XYZ file of C-alpha atoms in Angstrom:
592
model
C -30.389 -23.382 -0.188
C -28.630 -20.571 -2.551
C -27.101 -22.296 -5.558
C -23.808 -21.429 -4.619
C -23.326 -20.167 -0.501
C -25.507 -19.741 2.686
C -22.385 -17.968 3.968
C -19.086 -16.120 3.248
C -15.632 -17.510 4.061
C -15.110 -15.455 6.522
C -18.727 -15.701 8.342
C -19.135 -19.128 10.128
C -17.746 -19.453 13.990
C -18.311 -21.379 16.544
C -22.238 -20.821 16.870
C -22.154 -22.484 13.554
C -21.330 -26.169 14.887
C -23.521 -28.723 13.458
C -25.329 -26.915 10.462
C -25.018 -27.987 7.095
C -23.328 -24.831 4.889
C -22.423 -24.432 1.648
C -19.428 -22.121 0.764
C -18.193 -21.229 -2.659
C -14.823 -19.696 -3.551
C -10.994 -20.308 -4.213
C -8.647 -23.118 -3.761
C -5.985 -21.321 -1.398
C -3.908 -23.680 -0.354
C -4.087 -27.824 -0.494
C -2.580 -30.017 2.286
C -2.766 -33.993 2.313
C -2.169 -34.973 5.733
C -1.821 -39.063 5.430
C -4.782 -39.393 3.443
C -6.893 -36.283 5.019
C -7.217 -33.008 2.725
C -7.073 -30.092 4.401
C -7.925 -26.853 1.671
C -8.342 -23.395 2.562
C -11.180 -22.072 0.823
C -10.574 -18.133 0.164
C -13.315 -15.967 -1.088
C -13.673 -11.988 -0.851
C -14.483 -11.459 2.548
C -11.928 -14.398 4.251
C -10.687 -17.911 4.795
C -12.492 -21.016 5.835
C -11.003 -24.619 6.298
C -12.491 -27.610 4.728
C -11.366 -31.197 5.889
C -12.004 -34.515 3.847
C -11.398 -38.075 4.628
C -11.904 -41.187 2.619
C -15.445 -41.451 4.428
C -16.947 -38.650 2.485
C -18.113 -39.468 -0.720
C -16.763 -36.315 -2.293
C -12.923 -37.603 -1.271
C -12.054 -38.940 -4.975
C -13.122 -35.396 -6.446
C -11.605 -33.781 -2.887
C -8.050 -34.920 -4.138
C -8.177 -33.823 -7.562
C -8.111 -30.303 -6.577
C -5.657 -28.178 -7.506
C -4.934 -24.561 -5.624
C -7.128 -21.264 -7.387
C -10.017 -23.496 -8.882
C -13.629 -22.158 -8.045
C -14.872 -24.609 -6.496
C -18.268 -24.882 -3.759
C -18.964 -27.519 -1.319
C -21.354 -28.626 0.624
C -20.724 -29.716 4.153
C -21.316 -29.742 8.125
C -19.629 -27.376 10.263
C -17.102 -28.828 12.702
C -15.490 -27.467 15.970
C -11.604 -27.454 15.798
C -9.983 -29.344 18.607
C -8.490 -26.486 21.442
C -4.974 -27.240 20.351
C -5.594 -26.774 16.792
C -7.691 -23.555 16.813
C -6.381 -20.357 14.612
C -7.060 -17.375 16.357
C -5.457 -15.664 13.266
C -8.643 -15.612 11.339
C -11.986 -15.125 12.310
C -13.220 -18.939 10.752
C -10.517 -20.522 12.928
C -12.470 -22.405 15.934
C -14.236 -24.528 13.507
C -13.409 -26.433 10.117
C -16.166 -27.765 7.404
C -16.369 -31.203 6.020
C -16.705 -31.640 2.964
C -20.022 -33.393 2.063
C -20.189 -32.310 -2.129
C -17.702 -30.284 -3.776
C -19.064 -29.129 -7.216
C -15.632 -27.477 -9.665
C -16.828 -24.225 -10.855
C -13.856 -23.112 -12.501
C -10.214 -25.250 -13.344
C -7.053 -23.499 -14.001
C -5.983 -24.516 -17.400
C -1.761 -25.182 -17.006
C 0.550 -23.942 -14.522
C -0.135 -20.825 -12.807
C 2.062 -17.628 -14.095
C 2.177 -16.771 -10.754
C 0.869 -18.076 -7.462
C -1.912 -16.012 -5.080
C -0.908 -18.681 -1.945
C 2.411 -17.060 -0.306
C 4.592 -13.328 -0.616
C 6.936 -14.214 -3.415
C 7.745 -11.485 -5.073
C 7.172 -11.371 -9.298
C 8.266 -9.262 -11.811
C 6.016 -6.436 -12.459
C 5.611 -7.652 -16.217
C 3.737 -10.912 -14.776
C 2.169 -9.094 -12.199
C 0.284 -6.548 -14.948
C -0.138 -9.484 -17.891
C -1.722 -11.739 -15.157
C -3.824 -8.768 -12.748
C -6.471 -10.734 -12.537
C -4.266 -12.573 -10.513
C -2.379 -10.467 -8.824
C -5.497 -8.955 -8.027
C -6.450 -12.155 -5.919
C -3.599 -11.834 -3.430
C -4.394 -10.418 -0.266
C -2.237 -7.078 0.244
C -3.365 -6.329 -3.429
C -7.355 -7.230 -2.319
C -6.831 -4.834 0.998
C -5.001 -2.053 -0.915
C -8.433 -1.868 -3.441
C -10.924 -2.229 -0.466
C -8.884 0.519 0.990
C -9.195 2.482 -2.136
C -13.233 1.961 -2.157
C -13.326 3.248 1.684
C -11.296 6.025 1.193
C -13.408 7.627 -1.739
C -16.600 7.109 0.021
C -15.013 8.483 3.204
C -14.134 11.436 0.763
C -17.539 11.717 -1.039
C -19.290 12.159 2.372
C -16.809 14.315 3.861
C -17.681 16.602 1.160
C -21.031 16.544 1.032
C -21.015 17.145 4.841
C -20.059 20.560 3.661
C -22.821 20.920 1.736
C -20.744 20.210 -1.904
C -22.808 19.163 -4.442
C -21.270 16.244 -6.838
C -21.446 17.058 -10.782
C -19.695 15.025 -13.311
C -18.255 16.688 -16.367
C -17.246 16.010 -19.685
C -14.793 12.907 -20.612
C -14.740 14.314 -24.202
C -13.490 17.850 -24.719
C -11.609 20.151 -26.503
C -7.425 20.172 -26.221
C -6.286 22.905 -23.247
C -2.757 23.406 -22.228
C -2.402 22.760 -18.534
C 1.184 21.259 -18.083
C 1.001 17.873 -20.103
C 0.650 16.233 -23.146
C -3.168 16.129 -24.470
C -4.590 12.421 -25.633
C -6.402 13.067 -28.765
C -9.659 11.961 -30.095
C -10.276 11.657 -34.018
C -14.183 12.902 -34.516
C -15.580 11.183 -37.288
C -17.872 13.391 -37.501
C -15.768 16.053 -37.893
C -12.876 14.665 -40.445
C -9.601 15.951 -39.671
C -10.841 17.473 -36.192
C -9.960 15.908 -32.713
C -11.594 16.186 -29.487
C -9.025 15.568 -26.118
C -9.289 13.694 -22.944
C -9.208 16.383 -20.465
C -6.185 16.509 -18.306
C -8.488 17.979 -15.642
C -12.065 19.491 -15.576
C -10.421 22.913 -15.086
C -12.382 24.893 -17.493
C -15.608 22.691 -16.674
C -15.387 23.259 -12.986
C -14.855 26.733 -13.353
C -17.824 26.954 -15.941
C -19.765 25.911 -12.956
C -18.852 28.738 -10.578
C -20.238 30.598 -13.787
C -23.758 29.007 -13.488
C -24.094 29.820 -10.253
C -23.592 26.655 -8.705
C -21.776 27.352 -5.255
C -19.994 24.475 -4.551
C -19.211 21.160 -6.814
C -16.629 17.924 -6.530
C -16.609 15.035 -8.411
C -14.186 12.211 -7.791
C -12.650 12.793 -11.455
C -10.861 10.603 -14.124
C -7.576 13.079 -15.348
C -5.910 12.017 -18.758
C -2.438 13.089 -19.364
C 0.237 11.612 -21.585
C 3.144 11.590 -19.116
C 6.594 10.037 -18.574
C 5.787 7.695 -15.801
C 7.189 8.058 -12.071
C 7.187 5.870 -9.639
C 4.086 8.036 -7.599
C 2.523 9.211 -10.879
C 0.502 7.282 -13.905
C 1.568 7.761 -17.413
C -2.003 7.491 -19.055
C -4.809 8.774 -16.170
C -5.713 8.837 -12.792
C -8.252 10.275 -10.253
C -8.400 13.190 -8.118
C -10.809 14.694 -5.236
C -11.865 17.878 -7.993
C -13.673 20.640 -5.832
C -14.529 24.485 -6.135
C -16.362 27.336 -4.680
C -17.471 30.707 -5.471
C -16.915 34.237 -3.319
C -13.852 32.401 -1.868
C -10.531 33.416 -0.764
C -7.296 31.012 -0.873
C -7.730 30.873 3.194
C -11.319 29.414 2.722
C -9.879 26.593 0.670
C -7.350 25.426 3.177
C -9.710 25.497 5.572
C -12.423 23.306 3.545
C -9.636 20.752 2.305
C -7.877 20.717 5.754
C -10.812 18.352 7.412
C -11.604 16.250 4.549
C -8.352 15.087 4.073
C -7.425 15.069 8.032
C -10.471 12.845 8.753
C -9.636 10.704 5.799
C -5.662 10.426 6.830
C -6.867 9.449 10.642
C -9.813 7.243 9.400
C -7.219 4.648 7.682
C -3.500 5.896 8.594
C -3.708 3.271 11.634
C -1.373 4.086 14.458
C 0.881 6.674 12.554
C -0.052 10.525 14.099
C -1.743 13.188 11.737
C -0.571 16.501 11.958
C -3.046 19.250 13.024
C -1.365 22.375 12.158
C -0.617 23.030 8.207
C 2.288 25.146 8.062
C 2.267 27.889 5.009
C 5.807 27.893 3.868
C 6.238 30.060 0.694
C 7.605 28.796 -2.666
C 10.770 30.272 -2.485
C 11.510 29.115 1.075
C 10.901 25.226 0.319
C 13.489 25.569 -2.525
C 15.798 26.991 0.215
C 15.183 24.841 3.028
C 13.749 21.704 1.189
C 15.091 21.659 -2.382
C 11.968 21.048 -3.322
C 7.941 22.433 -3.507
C 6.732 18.935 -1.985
C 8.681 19.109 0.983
C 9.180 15.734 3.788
C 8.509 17.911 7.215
C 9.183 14.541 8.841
C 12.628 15.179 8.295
C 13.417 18.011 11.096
C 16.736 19.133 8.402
C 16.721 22.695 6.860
C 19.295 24.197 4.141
C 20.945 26.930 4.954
C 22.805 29.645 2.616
C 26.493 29.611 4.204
C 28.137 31.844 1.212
C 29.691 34.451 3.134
C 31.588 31.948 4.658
C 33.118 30.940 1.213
C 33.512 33.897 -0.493
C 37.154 34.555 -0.388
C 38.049 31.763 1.008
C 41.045 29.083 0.834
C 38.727 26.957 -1.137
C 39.104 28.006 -4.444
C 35.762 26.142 -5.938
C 33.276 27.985 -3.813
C 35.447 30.806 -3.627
C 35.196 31.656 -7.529
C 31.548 30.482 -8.342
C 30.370 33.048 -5.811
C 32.454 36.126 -8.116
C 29.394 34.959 -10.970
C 25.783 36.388 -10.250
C 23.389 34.209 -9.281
C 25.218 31.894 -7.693
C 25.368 30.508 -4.109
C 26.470 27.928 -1.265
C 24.044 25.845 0.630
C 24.587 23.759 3.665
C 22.714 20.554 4.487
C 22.734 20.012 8.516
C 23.311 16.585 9.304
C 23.356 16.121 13.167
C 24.513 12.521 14.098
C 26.156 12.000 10.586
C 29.946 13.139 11.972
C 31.672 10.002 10.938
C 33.924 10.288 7.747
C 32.622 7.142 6.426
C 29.384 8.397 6.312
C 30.313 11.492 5.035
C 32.248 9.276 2.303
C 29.093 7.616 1.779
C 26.794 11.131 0.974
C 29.599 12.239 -1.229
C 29.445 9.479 -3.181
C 25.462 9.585 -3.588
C 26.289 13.063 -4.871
C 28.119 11.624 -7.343
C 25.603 9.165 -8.380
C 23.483 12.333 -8.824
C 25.274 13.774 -11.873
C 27.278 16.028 -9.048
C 30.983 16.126 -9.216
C 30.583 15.676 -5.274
C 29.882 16.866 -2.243
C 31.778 18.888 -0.060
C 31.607 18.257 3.590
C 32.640 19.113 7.699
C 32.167 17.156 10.469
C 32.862 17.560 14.266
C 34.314 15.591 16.548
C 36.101 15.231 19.710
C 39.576 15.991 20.388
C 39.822 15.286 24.343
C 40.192 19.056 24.967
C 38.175 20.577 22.444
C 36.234 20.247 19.496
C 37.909 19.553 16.000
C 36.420 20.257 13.064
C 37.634 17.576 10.554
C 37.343 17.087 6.538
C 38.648 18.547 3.025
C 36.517 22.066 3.726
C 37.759 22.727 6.933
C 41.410 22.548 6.365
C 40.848 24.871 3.375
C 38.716 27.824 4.802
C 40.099 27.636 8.445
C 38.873 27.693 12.340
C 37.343 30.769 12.004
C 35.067 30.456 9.019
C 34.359 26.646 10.095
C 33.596 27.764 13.785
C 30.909 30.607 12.416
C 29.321 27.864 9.975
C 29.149 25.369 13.126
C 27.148 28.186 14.960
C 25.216 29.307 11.884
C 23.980 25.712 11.835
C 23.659 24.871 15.207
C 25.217 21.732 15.298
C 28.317 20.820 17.645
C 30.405 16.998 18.366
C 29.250 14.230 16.038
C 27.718 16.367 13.579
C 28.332 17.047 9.791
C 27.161 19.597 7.194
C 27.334 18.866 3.629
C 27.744 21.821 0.866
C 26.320 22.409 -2.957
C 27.283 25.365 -4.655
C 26.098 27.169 -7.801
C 23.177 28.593 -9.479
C 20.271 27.097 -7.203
C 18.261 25.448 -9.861
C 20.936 23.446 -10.878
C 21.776 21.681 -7.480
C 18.725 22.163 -5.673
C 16.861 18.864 -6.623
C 19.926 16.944 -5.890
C 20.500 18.909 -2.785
C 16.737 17.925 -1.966
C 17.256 14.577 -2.530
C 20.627 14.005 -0.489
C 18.633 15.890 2.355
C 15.472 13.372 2.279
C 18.738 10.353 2.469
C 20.521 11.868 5.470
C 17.354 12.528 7.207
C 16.674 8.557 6.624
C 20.107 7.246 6.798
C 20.402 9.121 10.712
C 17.277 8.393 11.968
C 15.854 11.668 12.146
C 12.695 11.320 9.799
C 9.937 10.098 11.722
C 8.416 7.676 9.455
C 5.388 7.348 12.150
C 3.287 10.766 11.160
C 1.867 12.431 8.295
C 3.245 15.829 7.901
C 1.144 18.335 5.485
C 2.801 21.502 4.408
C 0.712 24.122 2.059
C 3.675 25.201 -0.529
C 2.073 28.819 -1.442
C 3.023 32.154 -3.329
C 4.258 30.322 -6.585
C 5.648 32.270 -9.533
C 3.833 32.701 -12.318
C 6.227 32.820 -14.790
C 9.311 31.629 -15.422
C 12.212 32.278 -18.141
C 13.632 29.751 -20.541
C 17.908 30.050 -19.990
C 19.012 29.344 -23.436
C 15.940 31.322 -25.532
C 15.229 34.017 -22.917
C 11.330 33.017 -23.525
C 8.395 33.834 -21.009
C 6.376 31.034 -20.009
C 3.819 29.908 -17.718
C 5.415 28.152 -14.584
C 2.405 27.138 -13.146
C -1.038 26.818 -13.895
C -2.357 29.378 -16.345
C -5.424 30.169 -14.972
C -4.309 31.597 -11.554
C -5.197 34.655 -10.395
C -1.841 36.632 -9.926
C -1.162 38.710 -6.612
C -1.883 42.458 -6.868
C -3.775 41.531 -10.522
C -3.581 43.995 -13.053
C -0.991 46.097 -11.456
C 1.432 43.340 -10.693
C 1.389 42.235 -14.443
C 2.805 45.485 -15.371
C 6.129 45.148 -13.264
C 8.483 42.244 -13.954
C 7.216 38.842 -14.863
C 9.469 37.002 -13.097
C 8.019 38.882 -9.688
C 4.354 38.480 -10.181
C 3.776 35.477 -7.985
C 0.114 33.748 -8.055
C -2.520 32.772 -5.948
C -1.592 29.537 -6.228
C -1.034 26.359 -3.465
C 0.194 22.906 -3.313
C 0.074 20.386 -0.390
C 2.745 18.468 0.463
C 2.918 14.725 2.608
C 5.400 13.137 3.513
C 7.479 14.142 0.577
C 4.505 13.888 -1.882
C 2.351 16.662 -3.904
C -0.908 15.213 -2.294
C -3.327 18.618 -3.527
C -2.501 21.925 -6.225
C -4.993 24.694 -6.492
C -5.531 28.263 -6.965
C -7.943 31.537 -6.701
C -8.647 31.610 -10.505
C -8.100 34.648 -13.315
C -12.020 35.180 -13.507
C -11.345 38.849 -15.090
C -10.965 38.529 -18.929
C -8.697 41.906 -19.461
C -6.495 40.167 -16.665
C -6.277 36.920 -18.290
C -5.696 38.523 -21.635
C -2.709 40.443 -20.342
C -1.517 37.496 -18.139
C -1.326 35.203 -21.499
C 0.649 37.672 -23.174
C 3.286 38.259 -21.397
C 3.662 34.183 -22.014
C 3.370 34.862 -26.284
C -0.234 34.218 -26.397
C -2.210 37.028 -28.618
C -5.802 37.604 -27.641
C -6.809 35.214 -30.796
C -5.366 32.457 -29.383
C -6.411 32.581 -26.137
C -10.453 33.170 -27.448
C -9.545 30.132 -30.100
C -8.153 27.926 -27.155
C -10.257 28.853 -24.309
C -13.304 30.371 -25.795
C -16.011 29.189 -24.389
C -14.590 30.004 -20.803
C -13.622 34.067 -22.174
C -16.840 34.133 -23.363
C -18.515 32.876 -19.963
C -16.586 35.690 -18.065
C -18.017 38.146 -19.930
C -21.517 37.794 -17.985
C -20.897 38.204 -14.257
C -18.166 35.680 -13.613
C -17.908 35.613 -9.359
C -14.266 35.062 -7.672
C -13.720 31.095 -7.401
C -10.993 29.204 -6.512
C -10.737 25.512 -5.713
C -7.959 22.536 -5.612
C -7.682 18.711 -6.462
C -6.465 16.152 -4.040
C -4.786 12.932 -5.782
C -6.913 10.341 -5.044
C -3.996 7.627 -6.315
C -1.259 9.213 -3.938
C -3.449 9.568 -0.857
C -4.466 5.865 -1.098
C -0.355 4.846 -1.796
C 0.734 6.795 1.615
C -2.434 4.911 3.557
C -1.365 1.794 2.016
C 2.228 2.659 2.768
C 3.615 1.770 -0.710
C 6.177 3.458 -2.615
C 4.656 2.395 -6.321
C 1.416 4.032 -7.216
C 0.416 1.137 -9.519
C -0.109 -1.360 -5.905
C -3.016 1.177 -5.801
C -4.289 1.008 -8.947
C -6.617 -1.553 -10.407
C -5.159 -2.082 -13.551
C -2.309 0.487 -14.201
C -0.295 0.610 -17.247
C 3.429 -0.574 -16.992
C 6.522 2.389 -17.237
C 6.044 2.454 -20.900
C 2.245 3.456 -20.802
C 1.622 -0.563 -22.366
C -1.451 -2.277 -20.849
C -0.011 -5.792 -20.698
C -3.249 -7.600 -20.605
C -5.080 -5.985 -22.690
C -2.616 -5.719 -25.313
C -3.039 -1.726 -25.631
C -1.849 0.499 -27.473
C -2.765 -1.716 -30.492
C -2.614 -0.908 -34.060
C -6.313 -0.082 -35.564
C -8.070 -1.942 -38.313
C -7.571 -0.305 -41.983
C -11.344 0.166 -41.826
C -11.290 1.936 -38.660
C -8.802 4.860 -39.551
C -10.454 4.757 -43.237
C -13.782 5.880 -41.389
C -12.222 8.489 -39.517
C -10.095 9.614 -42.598
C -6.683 8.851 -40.954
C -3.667 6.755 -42.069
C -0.083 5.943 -39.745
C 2.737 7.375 -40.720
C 6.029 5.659 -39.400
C 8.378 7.522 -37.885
C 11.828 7.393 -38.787
């Protein structure tokens, strides 16, 4: 017999009656019934009961047993008795008893935190103790998940005839939207490689070579201010692109992958089939934001003709400054003044001074349309917003007002709570949106600066010619997909045309030098026959938190760092040994 099993916990049944097994695995759970042990034994794959009495020779050692030892037994499998089988598990018509119970493994004190149970720990003892953590069983499902879901991924993609490359994990720095982590060379004194944020410049190096298509499941390394969907140190992402494409012919490669993947392991909840394209612009007006909930039926509306001039003297003068505007959020089912009370309020949680508000109701012989708003503007203005909206008796409409960019994330965010406060999000699909036609550019209010908005290395709309016009009109060839409220994928047709990507970085302040010093060895590479490519990563972290249905990425993540980028465990960051930053030529300067 195998030194430690002939089976798994989770193999034996009934056919098993009689045979002598031996199991190895985890103390789960320890119950003395009047002298008889009961233990569950847990190992990867399941659960098996073990049973002990005083006429087993193993009973003395049986009962000093404490719950998460390692433990293995030997013993004969038993059939349970009718009443006392667990259809809950597939071990549960039969029990094994225990014969020879060998301790593999003790636990040393009291347990920091027990695997038996759902109580609920502080994340801080959750990430000191993963190893743990790890052993519980919705944080064991949510990392078999994650295993099935990449190799659903990887052969999804090489259905299509993608070819998997891996590139480099040591690189030089690139601006792409974050904060590099550095590498001291000691080779190079003084010099510093980067973890790459993404294998932008690698993957498009490859279109170069002439290879066609290429993925990788890839490690990303960006020093970031944590979120609750997003790691502050790294994480992994579905990295794919293809040459002689257009931005069409990337939806249509990513659209399968990821719908076979979401109906693989999404259980009963509905996958959408049809990807609406809604442009940038129109998700900040309908959505508030570029990652837009479509399960939430609610769209924004501009209502500022209705306030310009108006009794109320708020809307009425911020619409006399340019730029400015008044937005409606639809809330059918939320006419109640308490509610409406209760959205104002969350407004003012926001950093908003509030929100202003209408709501409909009945009046016996009419409609009445009730709040501060109405009895400032009047019937008439109220009616024509009430028809604008398309809402009638028991419906509200909440208004934000001013230059879009500052109320539109709030006004985003009190959309996503009405639509989950009334009922009207359907939390039983996944909705996908492609966000598309993103600006390039964007201009810094207090130094008047140009900047990149986006990613860099898009190709803009109308190329050459559109980088002649206005910067803040040139618009890119660049897409995001939303989920459920989630950025799930970002891409882009790339700048593979050096005089356009010379002209494109500087209009953002970046001279021709810099751009060869930063991004040389990709300039150079375009010089010799670069083809049109484009391509797109999917978040491999964010994908696996919607299947898993939780609202923190790190239940996805092995071992994640906490909110302040600290690995508890580990003890990381650390500070280095003297001879360690003497090699490398380096000393720490505290900051003040």
């Amino acid at each position: 017999m195998h030194a430690y099993r002939s089976q798994t916990c989770a193999e034996l049944n009934a056919t098993h009656v009689g045979e002598k097994i031996r199991l190895s695995g985890w103390v789960h759970r320890v119950r003395d019934h009047g002298g008889v042990l009961f233990i569950d034994l847990r190992d990867h794959y399941g659960m098996t009961q073990l049973i002990c009495d005083p006429d087993s020779a193993a009973f003395s050692q049986v009962e000093k047993v404490r719950a998460e030892w390692c433990i293995r037994i030997d013993g004969e499998v038993k059939a349970r008795a009718p009443d006392l089988i667990n259809t809950k598990i597939p071990t549960g018509e039969i029990e094994v008893f225990v014969r020879e119970l060998e301790v593999l493994g003790t636990v040393n004190g009291e347990l920091p935190l027990q695997v038996f149970g759902d109580q609920e720990y502080p994340e801080e003892t959750r990430l000191r103790y993963r190893y743990l953590d790890l052993r519980r069983e919705k944080m064991q499902r949510n990392m078999i998940l994650r295993s099935d879901v990449v190799s659903s991924i990887r052969k999804r993609m090489w259905d299509q005839s993608f070819k998997e490359f891996q590139t480099p994990i040591i690189t030089a720095s690139s601006p792409e939207g974050a904060r590099d982590f550095l590498v001291p060379s000691r080779q190079h004194p003084g010099k510093f490689y980067a973890l790459p944020q993404a294998p932008q410049q690698f993957k498009q190096l490859l279109m170069v070579s002439g290879f066609d298509k290429y993925f990788q499941i890839a490690p990303c390394f960006r020093d970031e201010d944590p979120r609750a969907d997003r790691s502050p140190t790294d994480f992994y992402q579905l990295d794919l692109e293809m040459s002689f494409v257009e931005q069409q012919d990337v939806f249509d490669t990513i659209q399968p992958v990821l719908t076979g993947v979401f109906e693989e392991f999404g259980g009963d909840k509905a996958v959408d089939q049809e990807w609406p394209q809604i442009s940038y612009k129109d998700a900040a007006l309908w959505y508030g934001s570029d990652k837009p909930d479509l399960r939430n039926p609610i769209k924004m509306q501009v209502v500022s003709e209705h306030f310009a001039g108006s009794g109320f003297a708020i809307f009425a003068k911020l619409l006399e400054q340019d730029g400015t505007q008044i937005r409606a959020i639809p809330a059918p089912k939320g006419g109640s003044r308490k509610f409406c009370d209760r959205m104002n309020a969350f407004a003012q949680k926001e950093g908003l001074p509030g929100m202003g508000y209408i709501f409909w109701r009945d009046q016996g012989e009419g409609m009445e349309a009730a709040g501060p708003l109405a009895k400032n503007i009047g019937p008439e203005r109220t009616e024509a917003i009430r028809q604008q909206l398309g809402l009638g008796v028991g419906d509200a409409a909440f208004f934000l007002g001013g230059k879009p960019k500052a109320f539109e994330a709030v006004a985003g965010r009190a959309r996503n709570v009405i639509g989950e406060e009334l009922g009207l999000t359907d939390m039983d699909r996944f909705a996908f949106a492609w966000i598309v036609d993103f600006p390039i550019y964007e201009k810094d209010e207090e130094s008047g600066k140009i900047d990149f908005e986006h990613n860099p290395f898009s190709m803009p709309q109308g190329g050459m010619e559109a980088l002649n016009g206005d910067p803040l009109q040139v618009l890119g060839y660049q897409y995001d997909l939303a989920c459920n409220g989630y950025e799930l994928v970002s891409g882009a047709i790339r700048n593979h045309r050096p005089e356009i990507m010379f002209k494109a970085f500087e209009i953002a302040g970046y001279g021709k030098d810099e751009v060869e010093k930063r991004f040389g060895g990709m300039v150079n590479a375009f010089q010799y026959g670069a083809p049109p490519h484009g391509g797109c990563a999917a978040g491999i972290d964010r994908i696996v938190m919607l299947l898993a249905e939780e609202s923190n990425i790190r239940e996805v993540i092995l071992f994640p760092m906490n909110q302040r980028a600290e690995d508890l465990m580990m003890n990381a960051p650390n500070d280095p040994m003297p001879d360690q930053l003497m090699e490398l030529g380096l000393r720490v300067i505290p900051l003040d």
